[in-house]
């Protein structure tokens, strides 16, 4: 399902993008004088780039080509460097403890946003370009490697504004999250890349039974193998074993994981580490082209909230950071090279598409705005989208029918816990029609217990944000369920017990979802409306 054009952009522009990070202060790992800590368990070889950057290998990669920083703290190092650069920029204003409540849409164009500050006061920001970069949806599941705020808010904002969402059935579950005290600490795939084994409670190294690449099989294969062993044994975890690897090297190579293990009384190199799968990364998202442009004029998306098509049905390890970097730079370059027309509508009269009392956005053109955007590489209009997509209109009232009256005392935390439990039980690694129907029924029932916004306003800004997040979770949970029901096959991270094989007729086919009120035009010949979900 990978979009070949998007993949080519990713691999061809990756070196320049990585160099951009280095120029902005990111310190990637390099070979040190004591190079012994960098040798692999399989050989004494050190894998580096010509200029000395260390290369790692992770699951399903055929070569050593993954850069790391601080051993296993790559994301933290990139964040450190970019935050330092951001704080020095004179034209960037940062709003902390602020929750975006709705996108503003006027005459089919996104013109800005409505937000709530930490005191609970709403305010609006007018923008010719609004960019969503607010992460994924792992928080919809009971077990996740994601932070608490990953509640699919960006997806919900885009949906309510009238943008198209795609590939929502493809949620990747990371195989090895540390299963201690209900934590969400991810044990990097690089640990298995360095030679760690997976063992069941009988001590058997079981992955060779599931594939020739054993521990280096793709994430979905490893995650389902771990789940299979857990179900067979009636246990809640399996074990990651580094005991056969040099202890000093492992502690030096994975300092963050080592420190987390110590916190729980475990030694990374001497103890069996209890691990289990957890929701990790959403391959679907706001459907965009290779410049981050959504189907809604004025709205852009980048990172996990976006669906560029580069990940297909099952993301390759470590490609998420690279995707955000490459396509983030392209998005910024596009806005600078081809600034938006000055006649962009004002926010005056714009509809805040997100409040329960307002109507959804109704874009009149989709995606006519792309005619204004020449392809930066060739000067020709870019094809939109360059993938075979079936678009399914979903009646808005079937998803937004939350309670409009006070349903009595209701705990938002109870609703959130229940929707996560439902998604984990019926919409996680293994799915089937019966379970998906039950999940949709239970999510619908949870919507009826969600109090109206006016019932909870007395709780302050934090409570308002929690209510909005909960509403977003319920909306996106049902859309994910609809997507999982629609794809009647097993492909990548989407595996169904009742359709265990690939359907050849769906090879290369994407399912996208749009509000029923959105007008589809002949400008999109590859889109075919086939059913109401």
Short mmCIF file of C-alpha atoms in Angstrom, two decimals:
data_model
loop_
_atom_site.label_atom_id
_atom_site.label_comp_id
_atom_site.label_asym_id
_atom_site.label_seq_id
_atom_site.Cartn_x
_atom_site.Cartn_y
_atom_site.Cartn_z
CA UNK A 1 0.00 0.00 0.00
CA UNK A 2 2.98 2.36 0.04
CA UNK A 3 2.62 5.37 -2.24
CA UNK A 4 5.66 5.01 -4.49
CA UNK A 5 5.91 8.72 -5.28
CA UNK A 6 5.87 9.62 -1.58
CA UNK A 7 8.42 6.91 -0.77
CA UNK A 8 10.76 8.25 -3.45
CA UNK A 9 10.50 11.73 -1.95
CA UNK A 10 11.32 10.29 1.48
CA UNK A 11 14.43 8.35 0.46
CA UNK A 12 15.78 10.92 -1.99
CA UNK A 13 15.44 13.88 0.36
CA UNK A 14 16.38 12.09 3.59
CA UNK A 15 20.16 12.83 3.47
CA UNK A 16 19.63 16.58 3.06
CA UNK A 17 17.00 16.55 5.82
CA UNK A 18 19.33 14.75 8.23
CA UNK A 19 22.08 17.25 7.43
CA UNK A 20 19.60 20.02 8.23
CA UNK A 21 19.14 18.51 11.69
CA UNK A 22 22.90 18.32 12.21
CA UNK A 23 23.23 21.97 11.19
CA UNK A 24 20.64 22.82 13.85
CA UNK A 25 22.62 21.13 16.59
CA UNK A 26 21.42 17.53 16.73
CA UNK A 27 24.25 15.30 17.97
CA UNK A 28 23.88 11.89 16.37
CA UNK A 29 25.99 9.02 17.69
CA UNK A 30 29.43 8.66 16.15
CA UNK A 31 32.16 6.05 16.44
CA UNK A 32 34.28 6.69 19.54
CA UNK A 33 37.95 5.87 20.18
CA UNK A 34 36.79 2.92 22.32
CA UNK A 35 34.92 1.42 19.41
CA UNK A 36 34.35 -1.91 21.14
CA UNK A 37 31.03 -0.72 22.59
CA UNK A 38 29.70 -0.29 19.06
CA UNK A 39 30.44 -3.77 17.75
CA UNK A 40 27.51 -6.07 17.15
CA UNK A 41 26.87 -9.42 18.73
CA UNK A 42 27.09 -11.14 15.35
CA UNK A 43 30.51 -9.77 14.42
CA UNK A 44 33.09 -7.22 15.38
CA UNK A 45 32.03 -4.95 12.53
CA UNK A 46 31.21 -1.29 13.15
CA UNK A 47 28.64 0.15 10.75
CA UNK A 48 29.10 3.85 10.02
CA UNK A 49 28.53 6.45 7.33
CA UNK A 50 31.62 7.82 5.52
CA UNK A 51 31.75 10.72 7.98
CA UNK A 52 31.58 8.50 11.06
CA UNK A 53 27.90 8.45 12.02
CA UNK A 54 26.99 5.14 13.63
CA UNK A 55 24.37 3.04 11.87
CA UNK A 56 21.97 0.64 13.56
CA UNK A 57 19.63 -2.02 12.22
CA UNK A 58 16.05 -2.55 13.30
CA UNK A 59 13.25 -4.97 12.53
CA UNK A 60 12.47 -5.65 8.84
CA UNK A 61 15.36 -3.45 7.67
CA UNK A 62 17.65 -5.22 5.23
CA UNK A 63 20.65 -3.01 5.99
CA UNK A 64 22.34 -1.12 8.81
CA UNK A 65 21.06 2.40 8.13
CA UNK A 66 19.31 3.80 11.21
CA UNK A 67 20.86 6.79 13.00
CA UNK A 68 20.52 7.14 16.76
CA UNK A 69 21.36 9.82 19.31
CA UNK A 70 22.27 9.17 22.93
CA UNK A 71 21.97 5.45 22.23
CA UNK A 72 18.21 5.17 22.61
CA UNK A 73 17.27 8.83 23.12
CA UNK A 74 17.03 9.98 19.51
CA UNK A 75 13.68 11.72 19.85
CA UNK A 76 14.75 13.57 23.00
CA UNK A 77 17.93 14.82 21.33
CA UNK A 78 16.06 16.06 18.25
CA UNK A 79 13.50 17.77 20.49
CA UNK A 80 16.27 19.42 22.54
CA UNK A 81 17.98 20.89 19.50
CA UNK A 82 14.82 22.06 17.76
CA UNK A 83 13.33 23.58 20.93
CA UNK A 84 16.55 25.56 21.42
CA UNK A 85 16.30 26.85 17.84
CA UNK A 86 12.60 27.63 18.25
CA UNK A 87 13.12 29.67 21.41
CA UNK A 88 15.69 31.83 19.63
CA UNK A 89 13.40 32.60 16.70
CA UNK A 90 12.01 36.16 16.99
CA UNK A 91 8.82 35.51 15.00
CA UNK A 92 7.55 32.36 16.71
CA UNK A 93 5.06 32.72 19.57
CA UNK A 94 4.52 29.70 21.81
CA UNK A 95 1.18 29.16 23.56
CA UNK A 96 1.61 26.73 26.45
CA UNK A 97 -1.19 24.91 28.27
CA UNK A 98 -3.49 25.81 25.38
CA UNK A 99 -6.05 23.48 23.85
CA UNK A 100 -7.26 23.86 20.25
CA UNK A 101 -11.00 23.42 20.36
CA UNK A 102 -11.94 23.83 16.69
CA UNK A 103 -10.71 24.78 13.25
CA UNK A 104 -12.38 27.77 11.63
CA UNK A 105 -13.85 27.24 8.17
CA UNK A 106 -15.31 29.93 5.93
CA UNK A 107 -16.62 29.26 2.43
CA UNK A 108 -14.82 25.94 2.25
CA UNK A 109 -11.44 27.29 3.40
CA UNK A 110 -9.70 26.78 6.75
CA UNK A 111 -8.98 30.28 8.08
CA UNK A 112 -7.52 29.59 11.51
CA UNK A 113 -8.48 28.07 14.82
CA UNK A 114 -10.31 28.54 18.07
CA UNK A 115 -8.45 27.66 21.27
CA UNK A 116 -8.87 27.70 25.04
CA UNK A 117 -6.10 29.17 27.19
CA UNK A 118 -5.05 27.91 30.61
CA UNK A 119 -7.56 30.21 32.32
CA UNK A 120 -10.42 28.75 30.31
CA UNK A 121 -10.87 31.74 28.02
CA UNK A 122 -11.49 31.04 24.32
CA UNK A 123 -9.61 32.98 21.66
CA UNK A 124 -9.11 32.75 17.91
CA UNK A 125 -6.05 32.90 15.67
CA UNK A 126 -6.41 33.89 12.03
CA UNK A 127 -4.09 32.06 9.65
CA UNK A 128 -3.74 31.67 5.92
CA UNK A 129 -2.14 28.30 6.59
CA UNK A 130 -3.01 26.08 9.56
CA UNK A 131 -0.69 23.11 10.09
CA UNK A 132 -1.67 20.12 12.20
CA UNK A 133 1.33 18.42 13.81
CA UNK A 134 -0.28 17.04 16.94
CA UNK A 135 0.56 13.37 16.81
CA UNK A 136 -1.43 10.20 16.68
CA UNK A 137 -4.15 8.14 18.28
CA UNK A 138 -2.44 5.59 20.54
CA UNK A 139 -4.42 6.88 23.51
CA UNK A 140 -7.54 5.22 22.09
CA UNK A 141 -6.20 1.87 23.32
CA UNK A 142 -5.80 0.63 26.87
CA UNK A 143 -2.15 -0.31 26.36
CA UNK A 144 -0.01 2.18 24.46
CA UNK A 145 3.53 3.44 24.19
CA UNK A 146 2.17 6.94 23.51
CA UNK A 147 1.97 9.84 25.98
CA UNK A 148 -1.34 10.64 27.64
CA UNK A 149 -2.19 13.40 25.16
CA UNK A 150 -2.27 11.15 22.08
CA UNK A 151 -6.07 11.14 21.94
CA UNK A 152 -6.53 11.66 18.17
CA UNK A 153 -7.36 15.35 18.58
CA UNK A 154 -5.76 16.40 15.29
CA UNK A 155 -7.71 13.77 13.38
CA UNK A 156 -10.96 14.86 15.00
CA UNK A 157 -10.28 18.55 14.29
CA UNK A 158 -9.61 17.82 10.63
CA UNK A 159 -12.64 15.54 10.28
CA UNK A 160 -15.04 18.08 11.74
CA UNK A 161 -13.64 20.78 9.47
CA UNK A 162 -14.40 18.62 6.42
CA UNK A 163 -10.98 17.16 5.54
CA UNK A 164 -10.58 13.60 4.29
CA UNK A 165 -9.03 10.93 6.55
CA UNK A 166 -7.41 7.80 5.12
CA UNK A 167 -6.11 4.35 6.17
CA UNK A 168 -7.51 4.54 9.72
CA UNK A 169 -7.63 0.74 10.03
CA UNK A 170 -3.84 0.55 10.15
CA UNK A 171 -2.70 0.96 13.75
CA UNK A 172 0.74 -0.41 14.49
CA UNK A 173 1.28 -2.24 17.77
CA UNK A 174 4.85 -2.19 19.04
CA UNK A 175 5.91 -5.68 20.14
CA UNK A 176 8.03 -4.78 23.14
CA UNK A 177 6.68 -2.34 25.70
CA UNK A 178 7.98 -2.98 29.21
CA UNK A 179 5.16 -4.79 31.04
CA UNK A 180 5.83 -3.54 34.56
CA UNK A 181 3.30 -1.75 36.79
CA UNK A 182 1.12 -0.78 33.84
CA UNK A 183 3.87 1.41 32.40
CA UNK A 184 4.23 2.54 28.80
CA UNK A 185 8.00 2.39 28.41
CA UNK A 186 8.98 1.27 24.94
CA UNK A 187 11.95 -1.07 24.59
CA UNK A 188 13.49 0.02 21.31
CA UNK A 189 13.48 -2.26 18.31
CA UNK A 190 17.21 -1.59 18.16
CA UNK A 191 17.61 -3.94 21.14
CA UNK A 192 16.50 -6.85 18.96
CA UNK A 193 18.59 -5.42 16.16
CA UNK A 194 21.63 -5.85 18.41
CA UNK A 195 20.80 -9.52 18.92
CA UNK A 196 18.32 -9.81 21.82
CA UNK A 197 16.02 -12.86 21.85
CA UNK A 198 12.34 -13.24 22.70
CA UNK A 199 11.48 -16.11 25.05
CA UNK A 200 8.24 -17.52 26.42
CA UNK A 201 7.65 -18.61 30.00
CA UNK A 202 9.09 -22.05 29.21
CA UNK A 203 12.34 -20.37 28.23
CA UNK A 204 11.95 -21.20 24.53
CA UNK A 205 13.20 -18.74 21.94
CA UNK A 206 9.94 -18.82 19.98
CA UNK A 207 10.34 -16.33 17.12
CA UNK A 208 12.10 -18.78 14.74
CA UNK A 209 8.75 -20.63 14.64
CA UNK A 210 7.06 -17.52 13.22
CA UNK A 211 9.47 -16.46 10.49
CA UNK A 212 12.93 -16.92 9.03
CA UNK A 213 14.05 -13.51 10.29
CA UNK A 214 13.03 -14.46 13.84
CA UNK A 215 13.20 -11.39 16.11
CA UNK A 216 13.77 -9.16 13.07
CA UNK A 217 10.43 -9.95 11.44
CA UNK A 218 8.17 -6.91 10.82
CA UNK A 219 6.47 -5.44 13.86
CA UNK A 220 3.04 -6.89 13.15
CA UNK A 221 4.48 -10.41 12.89
CA UNK A 222 6.46 -10.08 16.12
CA UNK A 223 3.57 -8.46 18.00
CA UNK A 224 1.08 -11.16 16.98
CA UNK A 225 3.63 -13.87 17.80
CA UNK A 226 4.02 -12.47 21.30
CA UNK A 227 0.25 -12.26 21.68
CA UNK A 228 -0.11 -15.85 20.45
CA UNK A 229 2.38 -17.07 23.05
CA UNK A 230 0.64 -15.08 25.77
CA UNK A 231 -2.76 -16.54 24.87
CA UNK A 232 -1.34 -20.06 24.66
CA UNK A 233 0.23 -19.76 28.10
CA UNK A 234 -2.45 -17.61 29.71
CA UNK A 235 0.18 -15.03 30.63
CA UNK A 236 0.31 -11.24 30.35
CA UNK A 237 3.84 -10.90 28.94
CA UNK A 238 6.77 -12.60 27.25
CA UNK A 239 10.47 -11.96 27.89
CA UNK A 240 13.22 -10.08 26.10
CA UNK A 241 16.59 -11.70 26.72
CA UNK A 242 19.91 -9.81 26.46
CA UNK A 243 21.82 -12.08 28.84
CA UNK A 244 23.96 -13.57 26.06
CA UNK A 245 25.14 -10.10 24.95
CA UNK A 246 28.07 -8.16 26.50
CA UNK A 247 26.62 -6.32 29.51
CA UNK A 248 28.85 -3.26 29.32
CA UNK A 249 28.06 -2.74 25.66
CA UNK A 250 24.31 -3.08 26.21
CA UNK A 251 24.26 -0.55 29.05
CA UNK A 252 26.32 1.86 26.94
CA UNK A 253 24.21 1.30 23.85
CA UNK A 254 20.83 1.70 25.58
CA UNK A 255 21.29 4.08 28.54
CA UNK A 256 17.65 5.24 28.67
CA UNK A 257 16.19 1.74 28.70
CA UNK A 258 18.84 0.66 31.19
CA UNK A 259 17.85 3.46 33.57
CA UNK A 260 14.14 2.64 33.27
CA UNK A 261 14.85 -1.01 34.03
CA UNK A 262 16.82 -0.04 37.15
CA UNK A 263 13.82 1.99 38.30
CA UNK A 264 11.84 -1.26 38.40
CA UNK A 265 14.63 -3.33 39.94
CA UNK A 266 15.71 -4.94 36.67
CA UNK A 267 19.12 -5.18 35.07
CA UNK A 268 18.91 -4.75 31.30
CA UNK A 269 21.71 -7.20 30.59
CA UNK A 270 21.22 -9.77 33.36
CA UNK A 271 17.46 -10.12 33.79
CA UNK A 272 14.68 -11.32 31.52
CA UNK A 273 12.66 -8.20 30.67
CA UNK A 274 8.85 -8.65 30.69
CA UNK A 275 7.39 -7.18 27.49
CA UNK A 276 4.02 -7.09 25.73
CA UNK A 277 2.54 -5.38 22.64
CA UNK A 278 0.94 -1.94 22.86
CA UNK A 279 -0.61 0.57 20.45
CA UNK A 280 2.22 2.58 19.01
CA UNK A 281 1.72 4.35 15.67
CA UNK A 282 -1.20 5.25 13.40
CA UNK A 283 -0.31 4.81 9.71
CA UNK A 284 -3.55 6.54 8.74
CA UNK A 285 -4.44 10.17 9.22
CA UNK A 286 -5.35 13.35 7.41
CA UNK A 287 -4.88 12.57 3.73
CA UNK A 288 -2.19 14.87 2.33
CA UNK A 289 0.05 15.18 -0.70
CA UNK A 290 3.84 15.37 -0.51
CA UNK A 291 3.67 19.04 0.52
CA UNK A 292 1.36 18.37 3.45
CA UNK A 293 -1.73 19.82 1.75
CA UNK A 294 -5.00 18.30 2.89
CA UNK A 295 -8.21 18.18 0.88
CA UNK A 296 -9.41 21.27 2.79
CA UNK A 297 -7.89 24.50 1.41
CA UNK A 298 -5.76 26.24 4.04
CA UNK A 299 -5.28 23.11 6.17
CA UNK A 300 -2.02 21.15 6.24
CA UNK A 301 -0.78 18.19 8.25
CA UNK A 302 2.59 16.62 8.97
CA UNK A 303 3.90 13.78 11.10
CA UNK A 304 1.76 11.06 12.60
CA UNK A 305 -1.47 13.04 12.23
CA UNK A 306 -0.94 13.02 8.45
CA UNK A 307 -1.26 10.18 5.97
CA UNK A 308 1.34 10.68 3.23
CA UNK A 309 1.20 7.06 2.07
CA UNK A 310 4.86 6.33 2.82
CA UNK A 311 4.10 3.73 5.50
CA UNK A 312 1.53 1.69 3.63
CA UNK A 313 -0.08 -0.91 5.86
CA UNK A 314 2.85 -1.35 8.22
CA UNK A 315 5.46 1.30 9.04
CA UNK A 316 9.12 0.36 8.87
CA UNK A 317 10.91 0.96 12.18
CA UNK A 318 12.32 4.48 12.67
CA UNK A 319 10.68 5.90 9.55
CA UNK A 320 8.28 8.09 11.54
CA UNK A 321 10.91 10.61 12.64
CA UNK A 322 12.26 10.70 9.11
CA UNK A 323 8.80 11.24 7.63
CA UNK A 324 8.06 14.16 9.95
CA UNK A 325 11.41 15.72 9.12
CA UNK A 326 11.34 15.32 5.33
CA UNK A 327 7.71 16.29 4.79
CA UNK A 328 7.85 19.03 7.42
CA UNK A 329 10.68 20.67 5.50
CA UNK A 330 8.78 20.24 2.23
CA UNK A 331 5.67 21.80 3.73
CA UNK A 332 7.62 24.82 4.97
CA UNK A 333 9.45 25.12 1.67
CA UNK A 334 6.16 25.02 -0.21
CA UNK A 335 4.65 27.80 1.89
CA UNK A 336 7.73 29.97 1.37
CA UNK A 337 8.10 29.28 -2.34
CA UNK A 338 4.40 29.63 -3.18
CA UNK A 339 2.83 31.93 -0.58
CA UNK A 340 -0.91 31.73 -0.21
CA UNK A 341 -3.00 34.35 -2.03
CA UNK A 342 -3.73 37.48 -0.03
CA UNK A 343 -7.47 37.12 -0.63
CA UNK A 344 -7.79 34.25 1.83
CA UNK A 345 -11.13 34.77 3.64
CA UNK A 346 -11.11 36.41 7.05
CA UNK A 347 -12.14 34.54 10.17
CA UNK A 348 -15.10 36.90 10.43
CA UNK A 349 -18.13 34.69 9.88
CA UNK A 350 -16.09 31.50 9.97
CA UNK A 351 -17.68 28.40 11.48
CA UNK A 352 -15.79 26.85 14.42
CA UNK A 353 -16.06 23.23 13.31
CA UNK A 354 -15.80 21.38 16.56
CA UNK A 355 -18.28 22.83 18.98
CA UNK A 356 -21.27 20.52 19.42
CA UNK A 357 -23.67 23.39 18.74
CA UNK A 358 -22.22 24.22 15.30
CA UNK A 359 -22.66 22.60 11.93
CA UNK A 360 -19.78 20.76 10.30
CA UNK A 361 -17.70 22.45 7.63
CA UNK A 362 -19.00 22.12 4.10
CA UNK A 363 -16.13 22.62 1.66
CA UNK A 364 -17.60 23.62 -1.69
CA UNK A 365 -14.51 22.67 -3.66
CA UNK A 366 -12.44 19.57 -3.19
CA UNK A 367 -9.59 19.92 -3.90
CA UNK A 368 -9.80 22.82 -6.38
CA UNK A 369 -7.23 24.83 -4.37
CA UNK A 370 -4.51 22.51 -5.64
CA UNK A 371 -4.73 24.12 -9.07
CA UNK A 372 -3.02 27.18 -7.58
CA UNK A 373 -0.06 25.13 -6.39
CA UNK A 374 2.48 24.22 -9.10
CA UNK A 375 4.67 21.26 -8.37
CA UNK A 376 7.88 22.71 -6.91
CA UNK A 377 10.05 20.21 -8.76
CA UNK A 378 8.62 20.46 -12.25
CA UNK A 379 6.28 23.43 -12.46
CA UNK A 380 3.37 21.12 -13.30
CA UNK A 381 0.28 20.66 -11.16
CA UNK A 382 0.85 17.75 -8.79
CA UNK A 383 -1.49 14.78 -9.13
CA UNK A 384 -3.83 14.50 -6.17
CA UNK A 385 -3.62 11.97 -4.72
CA UNK A 386 -1.27 9.66 -6.57
CA UNK A 387 -2.86 6.53 -5.12
CA UNK A 388 -5.93 4.43 -5.79
CA UNK A 389 -8.45 5.58 -3.21
CA UNK A 390 -12.02 4.59 -2.47
CA UNK A 391 -13.74 7.42 -0.60
CA UNK A 392 -16.62 6.54 1.69
CA UNK A 393 -19.03 9.27 2.89
CA UNK A 394 -20.00 8.83 6.53
CA UNK A 395 -23.21 10.49 7.76
CA UNK A 396 -22.09 13.05 10.32
CA UNK A 397 -25.10 12.61 12.58
CA UNK A 398 -24.22 8.95 13.04
CA UNK A 399 -20.92 9.92 14.67
CA UNK A 400 -21.72 13.13 16.54
CA UNK A 401 -24.91 12.14 18.33
CA UNK A 402 -23.56 12.67 21.82
CA UNK A 403 -25.90 13.54 24.65
CA UNK A 404 -27.38 17.05 24.54
CA UNK A 405 -28.90 16.88 27.98
CA UNK A 406 -27.49 16.37 31.42
CA UNK A 407 -27.14 12.61 31.81
CA UNK A 408 -26.39 12.91 35.49
CA UNK A 409 -23.03 12.60 37.25
CA UNK A 410 -20.58 11.03 34.83
CA UNK A 411 -16.86 10.54 35.25
CA UNK A 412 -14.94 11.49 32.13
CA UNK A 413 -12.10 9.27 33.28
CA UNK A 414 -14.51 6.32 33.43
CA UNK A 415 -15.66 6.96 29.86
CA UNK A 416 -12.06 7.23 28.65
CA UNK A 417 -11.06 4.06 30.45
CA UNK A 418 -14.01 2.17 28.98
CA UNK A 419 -13.44 3.27 25.37
CA UNK A 420 -9.79 2.27 25.68
CA UNK A 421 -10.78 -1.12 27.06
CA UNK A 422 -13.27 -1.64 24.23
CA UNK A 423 -10.69 -0.72 21.60
CA UNK A 424 -8.11 -3.04 23.15
CA UNK A 425 -10.51 -5.96 23.43
CA UNK A 426 -12.05 -5.76 19.96
CA UNK A 427 -9.94 -3.47 17.73
CA UNK A 428 -6.32 -4.26 18.54
CA UNK A 429 -4.01 -6.91 17.09
CA UNK A 430 -6.76 -9.40 16.12
CA UNK A 431 -10.17 -8.33 14.82
CA UNK A 432 -13.36 -9.86 13.43
CA UNK A 433 -16.81 -8.71 12.34
CA UNK A 434 -18.58 -9.80 15.51
CA UNK A 435 -16.12 -7.99 17.76
CA UNK A 436 -16.11 -4.85 15.64
CA UNK A 437 -19.90 -4.67 15.70
CA UNK A 438 -19.86 -5.06 19.48
CA UNK A 439 -17.19 -2.37 19.76
CA UNK A 440 -19.27 0.05 17.72
CA UNK A 441 -22.35 -0.67 19.81
CA UNK A 442 -20.47 -0.02 23.05
CA UNK A 443 -18.80 3.16 21.77
CA UNK A 444 -22.23 4.43 20.69
CA UNK A 445 -23.55 3.73 24.19
CA UNK A 446 -20.62 5.61 25.72
CA UNK A 447 -21.49 8.66 23.62
CA UNK A 448 -24.89 8.75 25.26
CA UNK A 449 -23.24 8.99 28.67
CA UNK A 450 -21.00 11.92 27.70
CA UNK A 451 -22.46 15.08 29.25
CA UNK A 452 -23.13 18.15 27.12
CA UNK A 453 -20.43 20.82 27.16
CA UNK A 454 -22.48 23.20 29.30
CA UNK A 455 -22.74 20.58 32.04
CA UNK A 456 -18.99 20.56 32.66
CA UNK A 457 -17.94 24.18 32.04
CA UNK A 458 -17.76 24.87 35.77
CA UNK A 459 -14.76 22.54 35.97
CA UNK A 460 -12.31 25.02 34.46
CA UNK A 461 -9.94 24.90 31.51
CA UNK A 462 -8.41 21.53 32.34
CA UNK A 463 -11.84 19.92 32.61
CA UNK A 464 -12.96 21.52 29.35
CA UNK A 465 -9.91 20.11 27.61
CA UNK A 466 -10.52 16.66 29.09
CA UNK A 467 -14.13 16.76 27.93
CA UNK A 468 -13.07 17.76 24.41
CA UNK A 469 -10.43 15.02 24.32
CA UNK A 470 -13.00 12.46 25.45
CA UNK A 471 -15.41 13.55 22.74
CA UNK A 472 -12.61 13.29 20.17
CA UNK A 473 -11.73 9.81 21.41
CA UNK A 474 -15.31 8.62 20.97
CA UNK A 475 -15.53 10.08 17.46
CA UNK A 476 -12.23 8.64 16.29
CA UNK A 477 -12.79 5.27 17.96
CA UNK A 478 -15.93 4.82 15.88
CA UNK A 479 -14.19 5.94 12.68
CA UNK A 480 -11.38 3.44 13.30
CA UNK A 481 -13.97 0.71 13.87
CA UNK A 482 -15.74 1.65 10.62
CA UNK A 483 -12.42 1.49 8.77
CA UNK A 484 -11.56 -1.90 10.28
CA UNK A 485 -14.97 -3.25 9.25
CA UNK A 486 -14.58 -1.92 5.72
CA UNK A 487 -11.27 -3.67 4.98
CA UNK A 488 -12.29 -7.32 4.75
CA UNK A 489 -8.84 -8.84 4.51
CA UNK A 490 -5.64 -9.11 6.56
CA UNK A 491 -2.87 -6.78 5.49
CA UNK A 492 0.07 -5.36 7.44
CA UNK A 493 -0.96 -4.23 10.90
CA UNK A 494 -4.66 -4.90 10.17
CA UNK A 495 -5.36 -8.58 10.88
CA UNK A 496 -8.81 -10.16 10.89
CA UNK A 497 -9.58 -13.67 12.10
CA UNK A 498 -12.51 -13.89 9.68
CA UNK A 499 -10.44 -12.74 6.67
CA UNK A 500 -6.98 -14.13 7.34
CA UNK A 501 -5.53 -13.68 3.84
CA UNK A 502 -4.81 -10.83 1.48
CA UNK A 503 -7.56 -9.88 -0.95
CA UNK A 504 -5.78 -9.38 -4.28
CA UNK A 505 -8.51 -7.00 -5.45
CA UNK A 506 -7.58 -4.63 -2.60
CA UNK A 507 -3.87 -4.54 -3.36
CA UNK A 508 -2.89 -0.91 -3.67
CA UNK A 509 -6.36 0.24 -2.62
CA UNK A 510 -6.84 2.79 0.15
CA UNK A 511 -10.04 3.56 2.03
CA UNK A 512 -10.64 7.21 2.83
CA UNK A 513 -13.45 8.76 4.87
CA UNK A 514 -15.22 12.07 4.42
CA UNK A 515 -18.27 13.71 5.95
CA UNK A 516 -21.37 13.05 3.92
CA UNK A 517 -21.86 16.82 3.59
CA UNK A 518 -18.57 17.21 1.68
CA UNK A 519 -19.07 17.58 -2.06
CA UNK A 520 -17.05 15.23 -4.27
CA UNK A 521 -16.28 16.60 -7.73
CA UNK A 522 -15.17 15.24 -11.12
CA UNK A 523 -11.74 16.72 -10.35
CA UNK A 524 -11.10 13.49 -8.46
CA UNK A 525 -11.51 10.66 -11.02
CA UNK A 526 -9.82 8.07 -8.81
CA UNK A 527 -12.30 8.53 -5.99
CA UNK A 528 -15.39 6.37 -6.02
CA UNK A 529 -18.21 6.75 -3.52
CA UNK A 530 -19.25 3.19 -2.74
CA UNK A 531 -21.30 3.12 0.43
CA UNK A 532 -22.47 4.76 3.59
CA UNK A 533 -20.56 3.33 6.53
#
